[in-house]
Amino acid sequence: MDQRFDVTERFADGAQYIAGRLRQGSSESTHQVVDPATGEQVFSYRLAGAADVDAAVAAAEAAFPAWAGATPGERSDALHRFAAVLTERADDLAYAESLQCGKPIKLSTEFDVPGSIDNTSFFAGAARQLEGKAAGEYSGDHTSYIRREPIGVIGSIAPWNYPLQMAAWKVLPAIAAGNTIVLKPAELTPLTSLMFAQAATEAGLPDGVVNVVSGTGPEAGEWLVSHPAVAMTSFTGSTAVGKRVAELATSTVKRIHLELGGKAPFVVFDDADLEAAAHGAVAGALINSGQDCTAATRAYVQRPLYDAFVAAVADLMASVRLGDPFDPHTDLGPLVSHAQRDRVAGFVDRARGYATVVTGGDAPGGDLAKGAYYRPTLIAGAPQDSEIVQSEIFGPVLAVLPFDGDDEGIALANDTPYGLAASAWSRDVYRTGRASRELRAGCVWINDHIPIISEMPHGGVRASGFGKDMSAYSFEEYTQVKHVMFDNTAVVRKDWHRTVFGDRQT
């Protein structure tokens, strides 16, 4: 393994980042960060307790007036410096991300880290583009204009599947708009969130603008969401936990942004490029070991292509190279933990009773037996209402089902509670146009699946939540719109006053 730095030494002062410095957690409990490729502990830290959340929120409150009062240009300059520091730290960030998550290093170096740096550069520019409706005399006697103002202290909770990117998605639009933030990463994977916050300080962002509390959901997360001084909460994670977050947040009338689970359909019409669709399905299903809420999980293939598609995907999955995440030739690393691996295996084992496991469906032995590995798995013949088709698995598992007419294909694709992402595969522009309109998802790809870009929004509908990450649309989540109205007449007694007292003036 490429030991770029000793994690214990790097975070010897603790895994809480409050007011510009690391500190120990106040909880009596500790947590171990485990390398899922080996099962070995790489770091142990004291978890955050309520006192740490209080301290982080207080630091964010103290930093808010000056940061909110900075000009857009000043915030933009700080974010440009932030992007430069992240670029300098790119190798360390990629190493830490692969270490704590088990991601293949080629995914960390070519996707997670450059994507996060690009997000930072994008929001450095977007900070200067907080626009509203043009000023005008809409009533005739008044001039109205719109102000976009920051909300205050944001309390955000990020998941373990993309710790660095999710830190970026939470932090960047919030601070670009002038808010300050307290981020709670998943306790499994705090390392790159802490490094991200440290880079913000190194770039010259004021202490307290970006804070990190590393703790559990029940102890640190619930208090962060419930905290009376937190004005908004943004959560990415499962739909079940999202419901709990919503309950807590609404008790104090907070703004809420939820990016929740997904069960993305992959719809292949009979005129699709079969080879392209098969390659797209394997890449879309296996990215990050399938631990991606937009991963292709349900392939619906029109019957003339169905058998050939199943054979092509099975062949490609069998060629995927499992191995050490730090080997540049590794295609698929372990899942984030042995518990997650066992959860995925449970779904597949139960599916054997009603479907066919075409390939995969087990954990490898040999040198990989100690890690949380699971082979790429293709399942055929599952009923539409079965668990493997309806539930979010979050692993390298793809279920494939046939359909006949276009109406049926789109109906089946929409037949889950989720609505985060989908894709449609066809050479017919009218077919794909219809699919883009009728597939109920926040993102629909045509003849591709997975790519994201900083300029475009990410977010779902239905049980996948609401609100947007990335893009200028994310400012809708992190700003409040204020209408300012000026009287232009200098008239003491307005005509409308008679509706309250007196008569019309003559």
Short mmCIF file of C-alpha atoms in Angstrom, two decimals:
data_model
loop_
_atom_site.label_atom_id
_atom_site.label_comp_id
_atom_site.label_asym_id
_atom_site.label_seq_id
_atom_site.Cartn_x
_atom_site.Cartn_y
_atom_site.Cartn_z
CA MET A 1 0.00 0.00 0.00
CA ASP A 2 1.18 3.52 -0.78
CA GLN A 3 1.53 5.04 2.70
CA ARG A 4 1.29 8.72 1.92
CA PHE A 5 0.71 9.67 5.54
CA ASP A 6 0.04 8.09 8.91
CA VAL A 7 -3.65 8.64 9.66
CA THR A 8 -3.25 8.42 13.43
CA GLU A 9 -0.50 11.01 13.38
CA ARG A 10 -2.38 13.21 10.91
CA PHE A 11 -5.44 13.39 13.19
CA ALA A 12 -3.73 13.04 16.57
CA ASP A 13 -5.57 16.13 17.84
CA GLY A 14 -8.95 14.55 17.17
CA ALA A 15 -11.59 14.06 14.49
CA GLN A 16 -13.67 17.16 15.23
CA TYR A 17 -12.90 20.32 13.27
CA ILE A 18 -14.31 23.36 15.02
CA ALA A 19 -13.38 27.02 14.55
CA GLY A 20 -10.40 26.18 12.36
CA ARG A 21 -8.73 23.47 14.43
CA LEU A 22 -8.91 19.78 15.24
CA ARG A 23 -10.10 18.71 18.67
CA GLN A 24 -11.09 15.55 20.48
CA GLY A 25 -14.72 14.50 20.68
CA SER A 26 -16.60 14.79 23.95
CA SER A 27 -18.46 11.49 23.72
CA GLU A 28 -17.41 8.65 25.95
CA SER A 29 -17.50 6.36 22.90
CA THR A 30 -14.82 5.79 20.29
CA HIS A 31 -15.08 4.65 16.71
CA GLN A 32 -12.64 2.75 14.53
CA VAL A 33 -12.08 3.58 10.86
CA VAL A 34 -11.48 0.25 9.15
CA ASP A 35 -9.86 -0.42 5.79
CA PRO A 36 -12.60 -2.53 4.15
CA ALA A 37 -10.08 -4.17 1.83
CA THR A 38 -8.27 -5.82 4.73
CA GLY A 39 -10.56 -5.54 7.73
CA GLU A 40 -7.74 -3.78 9.60
CA GLN A 41 -8.23 -0.72 11.82
CA VAL A 42 -6.49 2.37 10.48
CA PHE A 43 -7.71 5.02 12.94
CA SER A 44 -9.58 5.27 16.23
CA TYR A 45 -11.17 8.47 17.46
CA ARG A 46 -13.45 9.89 20.12
CA LEU A 47 -16.90 10.51 18.70
CA ALA A 48 -18.68 13.83 18.78
CA GLY A 49 -21.25 14.41 21.48
CA ALA A 50 -23.84 17.12 22.02
CA ALA A 51 -21.19 19.45 23.46
CA ASP A 52 -19.18 19.26 20.22
CA VAL A 53 -22.27 20.07 18.17
CA ASP A 54 -22.94 23.04 20.44
CA ALA A 55 -19.36 24.26 20.02
CA ALA A 56 -19.43 23.84 16.24
CA VAL A 57 -22.76 25.64 15.91
CA ALA A 58 -21.48 28.45 18.15
CA ALA A 59 -18.38 28.79 15.95
CA ALA A 60 -20.55 28.91 12.84
CA GLU A 61 -22.84 31.49 14.45
CA ALA A 62 -19.87 33.67 15.37
CA ALA A 63 -18.45 33.48 11.84
CA PHE A 64 -21.76 34.13 10.08
CA PRO A 65 -22.09 37.96 10.23
CA ALA A 66 -18.71 38.67 8.68
CA TRP A 67 -18.94 35.88 6.10
CA ALA A 68 -22.48 36.81 5.11
CA GLY A 69 -21.38 40.44 4.87
CA ALA A 70 -18.43 39.68 2.59
CA THR A 71 -18.91 40.70 -1.00
CA PRO A 72 -19.60 38.01 -3.58
CA GLY A 73 -16.19 38.77 -5.03
CA GLU A 74 -14.50 38.20 -1.69
CA ARG A 75 -16.24 34.87 -1.20
CA SER A 76 -15.40 33.94 -4.79
CA ASP A 77 -11.71 34.71 -4.27
CA ALA A 78 -11.66 32.55 -1.15
CA LEU A 79 -13.22 29.63 -3.01
CA HIS A 80 -10.73 29.97 -5.86
CA ARG A 81 -7.93 29.69 -3.28
CA PHE A 82 -9.78 26.72 -1.78
CA ALA A 83 -9.77 24.95 -5.16
CA ALA A 84 -6.03 25.61 -5.48
CA VAL A 85 -5.29 24.07 -2.07
CA LEU A 86 -7.41 21.02 -2.90
CA THR A 87 -5.47 20.61 -6.13
CA GLU A 88 -2.22 20.62 -4.18
CA ARG A 89 -3.65 17.99 -1.80
CA ALA A 90 -5.20 15.82 -4.53
CA ASP A 91 -2.96 12.77 -4.03
CA ASP A 92 -3.51 12.72 -0.27
CA LEU A 93 -7.26 13.11 -0.69
CA ALA A 94 -7.40 10.22 -3.16
CA TYR A 95 -5.32 8.01 -0.87
CA ALA A 96 -7.50 8.75 2.17
CA GLU A 97 -10.71 8.23 0.21
CA SER A 98 -9.62 4.83 -1.05
CA LEU A 99 -8.30 3.84 2.37
CA GLN A 100 -11.51 4.52 4.28
CA CYS A 101 -13.98 3.47 1.56
CA GLY A 102 -12.18 0.73 -0.37
CA LYS A 103 -12.62 2.60 -3.66
CA PRO A 104 -10.26 1.63 -6.47
CA ILE A 105 -7.59 4.31 -6.59
CA LYS A 106 -8.41 4.99 -10.23
CA LEU A 107 -11.95 5.96 -9.18
CA SER A 108 -10.68 8.25 -6.41
CA THR A 109 -8.06 9.91 -8.62
CA GLU A 110 -10.17 10.22 -11.77
CA PHE A 111 -13.67 10.82 -10.36
CA ASP A 112 -14.04 11.68 -6.67
CA VAL A 113 -11.14 14.10 -6.23
CA PRO A 114 -11.22 15.97 -9.57
CA GLY A 115 -15.00 16.17 -9.34
CA SER A 116 -14.77 17.79 -5.93
CA ILE A 117 -12.14 20.25 -7.11
CA ASP A 118 -14.28 21.10 -10.13
CA ASN A 119 -17.28 21.69 -7.84
CA THR A 120 -15.15 24.10 -5.81
CA SER A 121 -14.07 26.00 -8.90
CA PHE A 122 -17.64 26.13 -10.15
CA PHE A 123 -18.99 27.61 -6.92
CA ALA A 124 -16.14 30.09 -6.85
CA GLY A 125 -17.67 31.53 -10.00
CA ALA A 126 -21.28 30.95 -8.98
CA ALA A 127 -20.73 32.97 -5.79
CA ARG A 128 -20.81 36.09 -7.98
CA GLN A 129 -24.06 35.13 -9.72
CA LEU A 130 -26.73 35.30 -7.01
CA GLU A 131 -29.45 36.68 -9.24
CA GLY A 132 -33.07 37.63 -8.71
CA LYS A 133 -35.94 39.07 -10.71
CA ALA A 134 -35.13 42.39 -12.39
CA ALA A 135 -36.15 45.52 -10.50
CA GLY A 136 -39.32 47.09 -11.82
CA GLU A 137 -42.43 49.12 -11.08
CA TYR A 138 -44.84 46.23 -10.90
CA SER A 139 -47.51 48.13 -8.94
CA GLY A 140 -47.01 51.39 -10.81
CA ASP A 141 -46.31 53.39 -7.65
CA HIS A 142 -43.47 51.31 -6.27
CA THR A 143 -40.12 49.91 -7.31
CA SER A 144 -39.64 46.28 -6.33
CA TYR A 145 -36.50 44.24 -6.33
CA ILE A 146 -35.30 40.90 -5.02
CA ARG A 147 -32.50 40.23 -2.58
CA ARG A 148 -31.01 36.79 -2.16
CA GLU A 149 -29.71 36.48 1.37
CA PRO A 150 -27.96 33.66 3.24
CA ILE A 151 -30.04 31.68 5.69
CA GLY A 152 -27.63 31.33 8.61
CA VAL A 153 -26.01 28.24 10.10
CA ILE A 154 -26.53 25.11 7.99
CA GLY A 155 -26.44 21.68 9.64
CA SER A 156 -25.60 19.05 7.02
CA ILE A 157 -25.33 15.27 7.23
CA ALA A 158 -23.42 13.37 4.54
CA PRO A 159 -23.24 9.61 3.76
CA TRP A 160 -20.34 7.19 3.59
CA ASN A 161 -20.41 6.26 -0.09
CA TYR A 162 -18.78 9.44 -1.47
CA PRO A 163 -17.41 11.20 1.62
CA LEU A 164 -15.32 13.81 -0.19
CA GLN A 165 -17.83 14.60 -2.92
CA MET A 166 -20.71 14.75 -0.46
CA ALA A 167 -18.72 17.13 1.75
CA ALA A 168 -18.22 19.31 -1.31
CA TRP A 169 -21.87 19.11 -2.37
CA LYS A 170 -23.00 20.15 1.12
CA VAL A 171 -20.39 22.77 1.95
CA LEU A 172 -19.81 24.63 -1.31
CA PRO A 173 -23.24 26.03 -2.25
CA ALA A 174 -23.90 26.86 1.39
CA ILE A 175 -20.76 28.95 1.88
CA ALA A 176 -20.79 30.40 -1.64
CA ALA A 177 -24.18 31.90 -0.75
CA GLY A 178 -22.81 33.37 2.48
CA ASN A 179 -23.90 30.77 5.02
CA THR A 180 -21.70 28.99 7.52
CA ILE A 181 -21.91 25.24 8.04
CA VAL A 182 -21.55 22.35 10.44
CA LEU A 183 -21.08 19.09 8.53
CA LYS A 184 -21.53 15.66 10.07
CA PRO A 185 -19.90 13.00 7.88
CA ALA A 186 -20.66 9.33 8.39
CA GLU A 187 -18.68 8.03 11.35
CA LEU A 188 -17.32 5.25 9.11
CA THR A 189 -15.60 7.70 6.75
CA PRO A 190 -14.63 11.04 8.35
CA LEU A 191 -11.10 11.42 6.97
CA THR A 192 -11.60 13.34 3.73
CA SER A 193 -14.32 15.56 5.21
CA LEU A 194 -11.81 16.65 7.84
CA MET A 195 -9.15 17.18 5.17
CA PHE A 196 -11.63 19.20 3.12
CA ALA A 197 -12.33 21.49 6.08
CA GLN A 198 -8.62 21.86 6.80
CA ALA A 199 -8.04 22.87 3.18
CA ALA A 200 -10.69 25.58 3.56
CA THR A 201 -8.77 27.04 6.50
CA GLU A 202 -5.47 26.81 4.62
CA ALA A 203 -7.10 28.72 1.77
CA GLY A 204 -7.92 31.59 4.14
CA LEU A 205 -11.61 31.01 4.83
CA PRO A 206 -12.36 32.44 8.28
CA ASP A 207 -12.44 30.10 11.26
CA GLY A 208 -15.93 28.82 11.88
CA VAL A 209 -17.18 29.04 8.30
CA VAL A 210 -16.64 25.29 7.79
CA ASN A 211 -16.89 22.95 10.80
CA VAL A 212 -17.00 19.14 11.00
CA VAL A 213 -18.38 16.97 13.79
CA SER A 214 -17.61 13.27 13.44
CA GLY A 215 -20.21 11.31 15.34
CA THR A 216 -23.12 8.93 15.14
CA GLY A 217 -26.57 9.81 13.84
CA PRO A 218 -28.44 9.25 17.10
CA GLU A 219 -26.00 11.28 19.20
CA ALA A 220 -24.47 14.01 17.02
CA GLY A 221 -26.74 13.94 13.98
CA GLU A 222 -30.09 14.23 15.73
CA TRP A 223 -28.91 17.09 17.91
CA LEU A 224 -27.45 18.91 14.90
CA VAL A 225 -30.77 18.63 13.07
CA SER A 226 -32.74 19.66 16.15
CA HIS A 227 -30.42 22.47 17.27
CA PRO A 228 -32.36 25.72 17.70
CA ALA A 229 -29.52 27.81 16.24
CA VAL A 230 -29.35 25.76 13.03
CA ALA A 231 -31.49 27.44 10.37
CA MET A 232 -31.48 24.69 7.76
CA THR A 233 -30.61 21.02 7.48
CA SER A 234 -29.41 19.20 4.37
CA PHE A 235 -29.30 15.42 4.47
CA THR A 236 -28.12 12.77 2.03
CA GLY A 237 -28.81 9.17 2.92
CA SER A 238 -31.52 6.54 3.05
CA THR A 239 -35.19 7.36 2.73
CA ALA A 240 -35.92 5.81 6.13
CA VAL A 241 -33.42 8.06 7.92
CA GLY A 242 -34.53 11.01 5.79
CA LYS A 243 -38.01 10.67 7.25
CA ARG A 244 -36.56 10.90 10.75
CA VAL A 245 -34.50 13.97 9.77
CA ALA A 246 -37.63 15.63 8.43
CA GLU A 247 -39.50 14.95 11.66
CA LEU A 248 -36.76 16.53 13.75
CA ALA A 249 -36.22 19.49 11.45
CA THR A 250 -39.87 20.43 11.19
CA SER A 251 -40.17 20.55 14.97
CA THR A 252 -38.10 23.76 14.84
CA VAL A 253 -39.44 24.93 11.44
CA LYS A 254 -36.15 24.53 9.62
CA ARG A 255 -35.71 24.55 5.90
CA ILE A 256 -34.99 21.00 4.73
CA HIS A 257 -33.14 19.60 1.75
CA LEU A 258 -33.27 15.81 1.34
CA GLU A 259 -31.38 13.69 -1.19
CA LEU A 260 -32.50 10.17 -0.42
CA GLY A 261 -32.46 6.65 -1.82
CA GLY A 262 -32.77 5.53 -5.39
CA LYS A 263 -33.52 2.49 -7.52
CA ALA A 264 -32.54 3.74 -10.94
CA PRO A 265 -34.09 2.02 -13.99
CA PHE A 266 -32.06 1.37 -17.14
CA VAL A 267 -34.51 1.08 -20.05
CA VAL A 268 -33.22 -0.57 -23.25
CA PHE A 269 -35.50 -0.31 -26.28
CA ASP A 270 -35.23 -2.81 -29.14
CA ASP A 271 -33.41 -0.40 -31.47
CA ALA A 272 -30.66 0.41 -28.94
CA ASP A 273 -26.98 -0.18 -29.60
CA LEU A 274 -26.70 -3.47 -27.73
CA GLU A 275 -22.95 -3.29 -27.12
CA ALA A 276 -23.16 0.27 -25.82
CA ALA A 277 -26.09 -0.61 -23.56
CA ALA A 278 -24.30 -3.64 -22.11
CA HIS A 279 -21.15 -1.65 -21.37
CA GLY A 280 -23.24 1.18 -19.92
CA ALA A 281 -25.16 -1.20 -17.69
CA VAL A 282 -22.03 -2.77 -16.23
CA ALA A 283 -20.37 0.58 -15.60
CA GLY A 284 -23.58 2.11 -14.25
CA ALA A 285 -24.30 -0.83 -11.96
CA LEU A 286 -20.80 -1.35 -10.58
CA ILE A 287 -19.50 2.19 -10.01
CA ASN A 288 -18.27 2.48 -6.44
CA SER A 289 -19.17 -1.21 -5.97
CA GLY A 290 -22.78 -0.26 -6.65
CA GLN A 291 -22.84 2.00 -3.59
CA ASP A 292 -24.32 4.89 -5.51
CA CYS A 293 -27.89 6.12 -5.20
CA THR A 294 -28.03 6.70 -8.97
CA ALA A 295 -26.46 3.34 -9.89
CA ALA A 296 -28.23 1.30 -12.54
CA THR A 297 -30.08 -1.32 -10.48
CA ARG A 298 -33.04 -2.39 -12.68
CA ALA A 299 -32.45 -3.04 -16.38
CA TYR A 300 -35.65 -3.31 -18.43
CA VAL A 301 -34.82 -4.71 -21.85
CA GLN A 302 -37.28 -4.99 -24.73
CA ARG A 303 -37.77 -8.67 -25.49
CA PRO A 304 -35.96 -8.87 -28.89
CA LEU A 305 -32.70 -7.80 -27.18
CA TYR A 306 -33.24 -9.41 -23.80
CA ASP A 307 -31.32 -12.69 -24.15
CA ALA A 308 -28.37 -11.06 -25.93
CA PHE A 309 -28.25 -8.29 -23.32
CA VAL A 310 -28.21 -10.78 -20.42
CA ALA A 311 -25.39 -12.76 -22.07
CA ALA A 312 -23.34 -9.64 -22.87
CA VAL A 313 -23.67 -8.18 -19.36
CA ALA A 314 -22.82 -11.52 -17.74
CA ASP A 315 -19.67 -11.80 -19.85
CA LEU A 316 -18.57 -8.27 -19.03
CA MET A 317 -19.25 -8.69 -15.31
CA ALA A 318 -17.17 -11.87 -15.28
CA SER A 319 -14.23 -9.89 -16.67
CA VAL A 320 -14.27 -7.24 -13.93
CA ARG A 321 -11.09 -7.35 -11.83
CA LEU A 322 -11.59 -7.39 -8.05
CA GLY A 323 -8.53 -6.57 -6.01
CA ASP A 324 -6.47 -4.24 -3.85
CA PRO A 325 -7.91 -0.72 -4.15
CA PHE A 326 -4.39 0.68 -4.45
CA ASP A 327 -3.57 -1.46 -7.47
CA PRO A 328 -4.16 0.81 -10.48
CA HIS A 329 -5.54 -2.17 -12.44
CA THR A 330 -8.27 -2.97 -9.93
CA ASP A 331 -11.77 -2.37 -11.29
CA LEU A 332 -13.87 -3.19 -8.23
CA GLY A 333 -12.93 -2.75 -4.60
CA PRO A 334 -14.72 -3.97 -1.50
CA LEU A 335 -17.94 -2.59 -0.10
CA VAL A 336 -17.54 -0.05 2.66
CA SER A 337 -17.82 -2.61 5.46
CA HIS A 338 -18.38 -6.27 6.15
CA ALA A 339 -21.83 -5.40 7.48
CA GLN A 340 -22.73 -3.79 4.18
CA ARG A 341 -21.33 -6.78 2.26
CA ASP A 342 -23.45 -9.13 4.36
CA ARG A 343 -26.53 -6.96 3.80
CA VAL A 344 -26.05 -7.15 0.02
CA ALA A 345 -25.46 -10.91 0.20
CA GLY A 346 -28.71 -11.28 2.11
CA PHE A 347 -30.69 -9.66 -0.71
CA VAL A 348 -29.09 -11.96 -3.28
CA ASP A 349 -29.50 -15.11 -1.18
CA ARG A 350 -33.19 -14.40 -0.65
CA ALA A 351 -33.62 -13.77 -4.39
CA ARG A 352 -32.44 -17.30 -5.19
CA GLY A 353 -35.87 -18.47 -4.14
CA TYR A 354 -37.65 -16.62 -6.95
CA ALA A 355 -35.00 -15.62 -9.53
CA THR A 356 -31.84 -16.82 -11.26
CA VAL A 357 -28.37 -15.62 -10.30
CA VAL A 358 -26.76 -15.49 -13.75
CA THR A 359 -23.29 -14.56 -12.55
CA GLY A 360 -21.68 -13.57 -9.26
CA GLY A 361 -23.69 -13.85 -6.10
CA ASP A 362 -20.86 -14.62 -3.70
CA ALA A 363 -17.80 -13.27 -1.94
CA PRO A 364 -14.37 -14.19 -3.31
CA GLY A 365 -11.91 -16.31 -1.36
CA GLY A 366 -8.14 -16.40 -1.42
CA ASP A 367 -6.27 -13.16 -0.84
CA LEU A 368 -9.52 -11.14 -0.85
CA ALA A 369 -11.33 -13.19 1.78
CA LYS A 370 -10.46 -10.78 4.61
CA GLY A 371 -12.00 -7.82 2.80
CA ALA A 372 -15.64 -6.83 2.33
CA TYR A 373 -15.66 -7.94 -1.32
CA TYR A 374 -18.65 -9.17 -3.31
CA ARG A 375 -18.60 -10.30 -6.90
CA PRO A 376 -20.53 -8.39 -9.60
CA THR A 377 -23.94 -10.00 -9.67
CA LEU A 378 -26.58 -10.26 -12.39
CA ILE A 379 -30.05 -11.53 -11.53
CA ALA A 380 -32.70 -12.50 -14.08
CA GLY A 381 -36.29 -13.63 -13.82
CA ALA A 382 -37.26 -11.68 -10.72
CA PRO A 383 -40.89 -10.51 -10.51
CA GLN A 384 -41.52 -6.77 -10.65
CA ASP A 385 -42.89 -6.73 -7.11
CA SER A 386 -39.98 -8.68 -5.60
CA GLU A 387 -37.59 -7.30 -3.02
CA ILE A 388 -34.59 -7.38 -5.35
CA VAL A 389 -36.44 -5.13 -7.83
CA GLN A 390 -38.16 -2.79 -5.38
CA SER A 391 -35.63 -2.23 -2.57
CA GLU A 392 -32.38 -0.27 -2.57
CA ILE A 393 -29.54 -2.80 -2.23
CA PHE A 394 -26.48 -0.53 -2.48
CA GLY A 395 -24.14 -3.13 -3.86
CA PRO A 396 -22.83 -4.52 -7.19
CA VAL A 397 -26.13 -6.13 -8.14
CA LEU A 398 -28.18 -5.62 -11.31
CA ALA A 399 -31.62 -7.15 -11.87
CA VAL A 400 -32.72 -7.51 -15.50
CA LEU A 401 -36.35 -7.87 -16.63
CA PRO A 402 -37.95 -8.06 -20.10
CA PHE A 403 -40.73 -5.90 -21.49
CA ASP A 404 -42.74 -5.83 -24.69
CA GLY A 405 -44.22 -2.47 -25.73
CA ASP A 406 -42.82 0.97 -24.95
CA ASP A 407 -45.75 1.75 -22.66
CA GLU A 408 -44.93 -1.27 -20.55
CA GLY A 409 -41.23 -0.45 -20.35
CA ILE A 410 -41.83 3.07 -19.07
CA ALA A 411 -44.55 1.91 -16.68
CA LEU A 412 -42.25 -0.73 -15.16
CA ALA A 413 -39.43 1.78 -14.85
CA ASN A 414 -41.71 4.11 -12.88
CA ASP A 415 -43.03 1.32 -10.68
CA THR A 416 -41.02 1.89 -7.48
CA PRO A 417 -41.38 4.58 -4.80
CA TYR A 418 -38.12 6.23 -5.87
CA GLY A 419 -37.33 8.90 -8.43
CA LEU A 420 -33.68 9.94 -8.34
CA ALA A 421 -32.24 8.89 -11.71
CA ALA A 422 -33.01 6.83 -14.82
CA SER A 423 -31.68 6.19 -18.29
CA ALA A 424 -33.14 5.28 -21.68
CA TRP A 425 -31.30 3.61 -24.55
CA SER A 426 -32.49 3.97 -28.15
CA ARG A 427 -31.42 5.33 -31.54
CA ASP A 428 -34.89 6.87 -32.01
CA VAL A 429 -35.03 10.51 -30.93
CA TYR A 430 -38.81 10.36 -30.46
CA ARG A 431 -38.57 7.34 -28.20
CA THR A 432 -35.86 8.91 -26.09
CA GLY A 433 -37.73 12.21 -26.04
CA ARG A 434 -40.79 10.46 -24.70
CA ALA A 435 -38.69 8.64 -22.10
CA SER A 436 -37.07 11.88 -20.95
CA ARG A 437 -40.54 13.34 -20.36
CA GLU A 438 -42.26 10.34 -18.81
CA LEU A 439 -39.58 8.70 -16.66
CA ARG A 440 -40.23 10.06 -13.17
CA ALA A 441 -36.78 11.00 -11.96
CA GLY A 442 -34.73 14.07 -11.15
CA CYS A 443 -32.15 13.11 -13.79
CA VAL A 444 -32.68 11.15 -17.01
CA TRP A 445 -29.69 10.10 -19.11
CA ILE A 446 -30.07 9.19 -22.77
CA ASN A 447 -27.69 6.49 -24.04
CA ASP A 448 -25.52 6.85 -20.96
CA HIS A 449 -25.82 6.36 -17.21
CA ILE A 450 -23.98 8.03 -14.27
CA PRO A 451 -22.09 11.14 -15.59
CA ILE A 452 -22.61 14.29 -13.53
CA ILE A 453 -21.37 17.82 -14.09
CA SER A 454 -21.05 20.77 -11.73
CA GLU A 455 -23.19 23.04 -13.90
CA MET A 456 -26.27 20.82 -13.74
CA PRO A 457 -28.42 19.92 -10.70
CA HIS A 458 -28.68 16.61 -8.88
CA GLY A 459 -31.73 15.67 -6.84
CA GLY A 460 -34.82 13.51 -6.88
CA VAL A 461 -38.57 13.33 -6.58
CA ARG A 462 -41.01 11.16 -4.61
CA ALA A 463 -39.25 8.93 -2.05
CA SER A 464 -35.87 10.12 -3.35
CA GLY A 465 -36.39 13.49 -1.68
CA PHE A 466 -36.45 17.08 -2.88
CA GLY A 467 -34.09 19.94 -3.57
CA LYS A 468 -30.91 20.13 -5.63
CA ASP A 469 -27.20 19.67 -5.12
CA MET A 470 -24.62 21.24 -7.43
CA SER A 471 -25.32 23.91 -10.07
CA ALA A 472 -26.74 27.38 -9.56
CA TYR A 473 -30.08 25.74 -8.77
CA SER A 474 -28.65 24.67 -5.41
CA PHE A 475 -28.80 28.32 -4.33
CA GLU A 476 -32.56 27.85 -4.15
CA GLU A 477 -31.85 25.64 -1.14
CA TYR A 478 -29.26 27.86 0.54
CA THR A 479 -30.66 31.37 0.10
CA GLN A 480 -33.82 33.09 1.21
CA VAL A 481 -35.56 35.45 -1.17
CA LYS A 482 -36.49 38.87 0.16
CA HIS A 483 -38.79 41.28 -1.64
CA VAL A 484 -37.91 44.95 -1.11
CA MET A 485 -40.53 47.53 -2.18
CA PHE A 486 -39.98 51.31 -2.41
CA ASP A 487 -42.73 53.89 -2.61
CA ASN A 488 -42.09 56.29 -5.50
CA THR A 489 -44.94 58.78 -4.96
CA ALA A 490 -44.08 60.63 -1.72
CA VAL A 491 -47.87 60.85 -1.20
CA VAL A 492 -48.81 60.97 2.48
CA ARG A 493 -52.24 59.40 2.19
CA LYS A 494 -52.37 56.61 -0.34
CA ASP A 495 -55.57 55.72 -2.17
CA TRP A 496 -55.55 52.20 -0.76
CA HIS A 497 -55.69 53.56 2.81
CA ARG A 498 -59.46 54.06 2.41
CA THR A 499 -59.93 50.31 2.54
CA VAL A 500 -58.76 50.55 6.15
CA PHE A 501 -59.99 53.98 7.27
CA GLY A 502 -61.64 57.06 5.80
CA ASP A 503 -63.09 57.76 2.36
CA ARG A 504 -61.62 58.18 -1.08
CA GLN A 505 -59.86 61.53 -1.50
CA THR A 506 -61.35 63.87 -4.13
#
